DNA sequence: CACTTGTTGTTCTTGTTATAACAACATTTA
DNA sequence: TAAATGTTGTTATAACAAGAACAACAAGTG
């Protein structure tokens, strides 16, 4: 009964992403604590207005998270969370599956590829999104991956992704330091590089990622928030950063 | 480009359950059709007001479903749906995982079991929910399962569930007819039973399900909507339907 | 018995938030 | 300049949150 308010609202958030409302989450959580409770008891435990408890129960019953007794007063019981959540998730996964199928279909018939997409430079915002996209690019690389950035970028997950890439892909990394083991398939050059400047009391990070000498991702910006990635398949863009890479590789070898 | 309006709104629904709003869904779908489109083009295809397109794009970009070019006018591009949806789903699954963990914890410390839960009769509404619950009960059965209802109940999924239950569980079924193969582990008695009456032009369905002679589920009501299931572990309830079962079994053998 | 008290379930308002929809404007671009 | 683009507000709308009010009923009390 000693959940921190913080943790409780954290779970409420998780449940919301599963399609529950705030009240639904609170009522369900309260009901997990007391088997066969009445509406009034749940109202007292959860803090949800007593009148609101009833429609909330209706919805939870529809979602098969709760059952009612036919006694008077009504008593409510929660499904075990393992099963309840699995049921919720299952229906979402069904939807995702369905959506994937139809949308992939639409995607495969897309038009406008002739419009020189490859000449454009695309922006990606946020560290998480950049990580996702780079993981993606790593997965799709066929021959070579070249990375030039500082160690902060190499989260355990990212190292794992690189480690799991095809064996016949040459991965070269120039980095300011390396903590932990270096996976066998990585060729790491360590050199304190002039990237990562401090401006306005913020640490500015930079990084260049080349895939198969055809695709480039450049990242720049403050460390945590507002990080921007630029992605391009443009010839000029790729050429520019290829020579940028070659320059720093020579420099790092000294 | 010939998706029925129905199918399109169907997908929009699916995407909503993945956390997208109506506009986000419409814009994303439109963007899948045209690579590297401008805001105005998307506005025309999707029917979303032009001014609304920009904030919608911002949100889609945050969710890593869309990237922007740095040209003028801005051009937008959709992530392949396979990856985009997987990313969305992954974060929901993380939440579900997290929620399961914490809620199971709360659930295991629940109080009030002494309150004679087993004497109550619980209601479950809707065919889908009843199917889920019965599948659940089948999974947890240890010794015997006894079913008395008509064939409509035995969907392919339900038959599969029964077939996959433990080998040392005795499963006896009394049913009005059986279409398809009878799985080896089921003992089926076929007999046109006086359940399934027609009242008010609606077909009324009934069914009795006994698990380990300890738990009973009774279903009744119109076939599709408004179907109600009653579940109980109450001694009296179980006894009543046990003799109900015995009576029909004798009758079915004649 | 009439009367109070408390509980339960339902029905209505009111406030609040997140989208949705649109008008208006400044800025580009051709 | 005319058209297209991007941004900023304002107003609607719908869902949810929050609580007030009420009828029905059961249990206790004089």
CSV table of C-alpha atoms in Angstrom, one decimal, chain A residues 71-236:
chain,number,residue,atom,x,y,z
A,71,UNK,CA,-25.8,-9.4,-5.5
A,72,UNK,CA,-27.0,-6.3,-3.9
A,73,UNK,CA,-24.9,-4.3,-3.4
A,74,UNK,CA,-23.0,-5.2,-6.5
A,75,UNK,CA,-19.5,-6.5,-5.9
A,76,UNK,CA,-16.7,-6.2,-8.4
A,77,UNK,CA,-13.7,-8.3,-9.0
A,78,UNK,CA,-10.6,-7.7,-11.1
A,79,UNK,CA,-9.3,-10.1,-13.6
A,80,UNK,CA,-5.7,-11.1,-12.8
A,81,UNK,CA,-3.5,-8.4,-14.4
A,82,UNK,CA,-1.4,-10.9,-16.3
A,83,UNK,CA,-4.5,-12.0,-18.3
A,84,UNK,CA,-6.3,-8.7,-18.3
A,85,UNK,CA,-3.4,-6.8,-19.8
A,86,UNK,CA,-2.6,-9.5,-22.2
A,87,UNK,CA,-6.1,-9.3,-23.5
A,88,UNK,CA,-5.9,-5.6,-23.9
A,89,UNK,CA,-2.5,-5.9,-25.6
A,90,UNK,CA,-3.7,-8.7,-27.8
A,91,UNK,CA,-6.5,-6.6,-29.3
A,92,UNK,CA,-4.1,-3.8,-29.9
A,93,UNK,CA,-1.6,-6.1,-31.6
A,94,UNK,CA,-4.4,-7.4,-33.8
A,95,UNK,CA,-5.1,-3.9,-34.9
A,96,UNK,CA,-1.4,-3.2,-35.5
A,97,UNK,CA,-1.2,-6.4,-37.6
A,98,UNK,CA,-4.2,-5.4,-39.6
A,99,UNK,CA,-2.9,-1.9,-40.0
A,100,UNK,CA,0.5,-3.1,-41.1
A,101,UNK,CA,-0.9,-5.3,-43.8
A,102,UNK,CA,-3.1,-2.6,-45.3
A,103,UNK,CA,-0.7,0.2,-45.0
A,104,UNK,CA,2.2,-1.8,-46.4
A,105,UNK,CA,-0.1,-2.4,-49.3
A,106,UNK,CA,-0.7,1.3,-49.8
A,107,UNK,CA,3.0,2.0,-49.3
A,108,UNK,CA,4.1,-0.4,-52.0
A,109,UNK,CA,1.9,1.5,-54.5
A,110,UNK,CA,3.1,4.9,-53.6
A,111,UNK,CA,3.8,7.3,-56.3
A,112,UNK,CA,6.2,10.2,-56.6
A,113,UNK,CA,9.5,8.4,-56.1
A,114,UNK,CA,10.7,10.1,-59.3
A,115,UNK,CA,10.7,13.4,-57.5
A,116,UNK,CA,14.3,13.1,-56.6
A,117,UNK,CA,13.7,12.0,-53.0
A,118,UNK,CA,17.4,11.0,-52.8
A,119,UNK,CA,18.5,14.6,-53.3
A,120,UNK,CA,16.7,15.8,-50.3
A,121,UNK,CA,18.0,16.2,-46.8
A,122,UNK,CA,15.7,14.9,-44.1
A,123,UNK,CA,15.5,16.0,-40.5
A,124,UNK,CA,15.0,13.8,-37.5
A,125,UNK,CA,14.3,15.2,-34.1
A,126,UNK,CA,15.1,13.8,-30.7
A,127,UNK,CA,17.7,11.4,-29.4
A,128,UNK,CA,15.3,8.4,-29.2
A,129,UNK,CA,14.2,8.8,-32.8
A,130,UNK,CA,17.7,9.2,-34.0
A,131,UNK,CA,18.7,6.1,-32.2
A,132,UNK,CA,15.8,4.2,-33.8
A,133,UNK,CA,16.6,5.4,-37.3
A,134,UNK,CA,20.3,4.6,-37.0
A,135,UNK,CA,19.5,1.1,-35.7
A,136,UNK,CA,17.3,0.8,-38.8
A,137,UNK,CA,20.1,2.0,-41.1
A,138,UNK,CA,22.5,-0.5,-39.4
A,139,UNK,CA,20.1,-3.3,-40.0
A,140,UNK,CA,19.8,-2.4,-43.7
A,141,UNK,CA,23.5,-1.8,-44.4
A,142,UNK,CA,25.0,-4.3,-46.8
A,143,UNK,CA,28.7,-3.5,-46.9
A,144,UNK,CA,30.2,-0.9,-44.6
A,145,UNK,CA,29.3,1.3,-41.7
A,146,UNK,CA,31.5,4.2,-40.6
A,147,UNK,CA,30.9,6.1,-37.5
A,148,UNK,CA,32.5,9.2,-36.1
A,149,UNK,CA,31.2,10.5,-32.8
A,150,UNK,CA,31.8,10.3,-29.1
A,151,UNK,CA,31.2,7.5,-26.7
A,152,UNK,CA,28.0,8.8,-25.2
A,153,UNK,CA,26.2,7.8,-28.3
A,154,UNK,CA,27.1,4.1,-27.8
A,155,UNK,CA,24.4,3.0,-25.5
A,156,UNK,CA,24.3,-0.8,-24.6
A,157,UNK,CA,21.4,-1.2,-27.0
A,158,UNK,CA,23.3,0.5,-29.9
A,159,UNK,CA,26.4,-1.6,-29.3
A,160,UNK,CA,24.2,-4.7,-29.4
A,161,UNK,CA,22.6,-3.6,-32.6
A,162,UNK,CA,26.1,-3.1,-34.2
A,163,UNK,CA,27.3,-6.4,-32.8
A,164,UNK,CA,24.3,-8.2,-34.3
A,165,UNK,CA,24.7,-6.8,-37.8
A,166,UNK,CA,25.8,-9.0,-40.7
A,167,UNK,CA,29.3,-10.5,-40.3
A,168,UNK,CA,30.5,-9.4,-43.7
A,169,UNK,CA,29.9,-5.7,-42.9
A,170,UNK,CA,33.0,-3.6,-42.2
A,171,UNK,CA,32.3,-1.4,-39.2
A,172,UNK,CA,34.8,1.4,-38.5
A,173,UNK,CA,34.4,3.7,-35.6
A,174,UNK,CA,36.3,6.8,-34.5
A,175,UNK,CA,35.5,7.7,-31.0
A,176,UNK,CA,36.9,9.8,-28.1
A,177,UNK,CA,37.0,6.8,-25.7
A,178,UNK,CA,35.6,3.4,-25.3
A,179,UNK,CA,34.3,1.9,-22.1
A,180,UNK,CA,33.6,-1.8,-21.8
A,181,UNK,CA,34.6,-4.5,-24.2
A,182,UNK,CA,34.9,-3.9,-27.9
A,183,UNK,CA,32.9,-6.4,-29.9
A,184,UNK,CA,34.9,-8.5,-32.4
A,185,UNK,CA,33.3,-7.1,-35.5
A,186,UNK,CA,34.0,-3.5,-34.7
A,187,UNK,CA,37.2,-1.7,-35.7
A,188,UNK,CA,37.6,1.1,-33.2
A,189,UNK,CA,40.0,4.0,-33.4
A,190,UNK,CA,40.2,6.0,-30.3
A,191,UNK,CA,41.1,9.7,-30.5
A,192,UNK,CA,40.0,12.7,-28.5
A,193,UNK,CA,38.2,14.6,-31.3
A,194,UNK,CA,37.3,18.3,-31.4
A,195,UNK,CA,33.7,17.4,-31.3
A,196,UNK,CA,31.6,17.9,-28.2
A,197,UNK,CA,32.2,21.6,-27.6
A,198,UNK,CA,30.7,23.5,-24.8
A,199,UNK,CA,28.6,26.5,-25.9
A,200,UNK,CA,26.3,28.5,-23.5
A,201,UNK,CA,27.0,26.0,-20.8
A,202,UNK,CA,25.5,23.2,-22.9
A,203,UNK,CA,27.4,20.3,-24.3
A,204,UNK,CA,27.2,20.2,-28.1
A,205,UNK,CA,27.4,16.7,-29.5
A,206,UNK,CA,28.2,15.8,-33.1
A,207,UNK,CA,28.4,12.6,-35.1
A,208,UNK,CA,28.7,11.3,-38.6
A,209,UNK,CA,27.3,8.0,-39.7
A,210,UNK,CA,28.0,6.6,-43.2
A,211,UNK,CA,26.2,3.5,-44.5
A,212,UNK,CA,27.5,1.7,-47.6
A,213,UNK,CA,29.0,5.1,-48.7
A,214,UNK,CA,25.5,5.9,-49.9
A,215,UNK,CA,23.6,7.1,-47.0
A,216,UNK,CA,24.6,9.6,-44.4
A,217,UNK,CA,23.2,10.6,-41.0
A,218,UNK,CA,24.7,13.6,-39.3
A,219,UNK,CA,23.7,14.5,-35.8
A,220,UNK,CA,24.3,17.8,-33.9
A,221,UNK,CA,22.9,19.8,-31.1
A,222,UNK,CA,22.7,19.8,-27.4
A,223,UNK,CA,23.2,16.5,-25.7
A,224,UNK,CA,19.7,15.6,-24.5
A,225,UNK,CA,16.9,17.8,-25.8
A,226,UNK,CA,16.6,19.3,-29.2
A,227,UNK,CA,19.1,17.0,-30.8
A,228,UNK,CA,18.7,17.1,-34.6
A,229,UNK,CA,19.7,14.5,-37.1
A,230,UNK,CA,20.1,15.1,-40.8
A,231,UNK,CA,19.8,12.2,-43.2
A,232,UNK,CA,20.5,12.2,-46.8
A,233,UNK,CA,21.3,10.0,-49.8
A,234,UNK,CA,22.3,13.0,-51.9
A,235,UNK,CA,25.5,12.5,-53.8
A,236,UNK,CA,27.0,15.8,-52.8
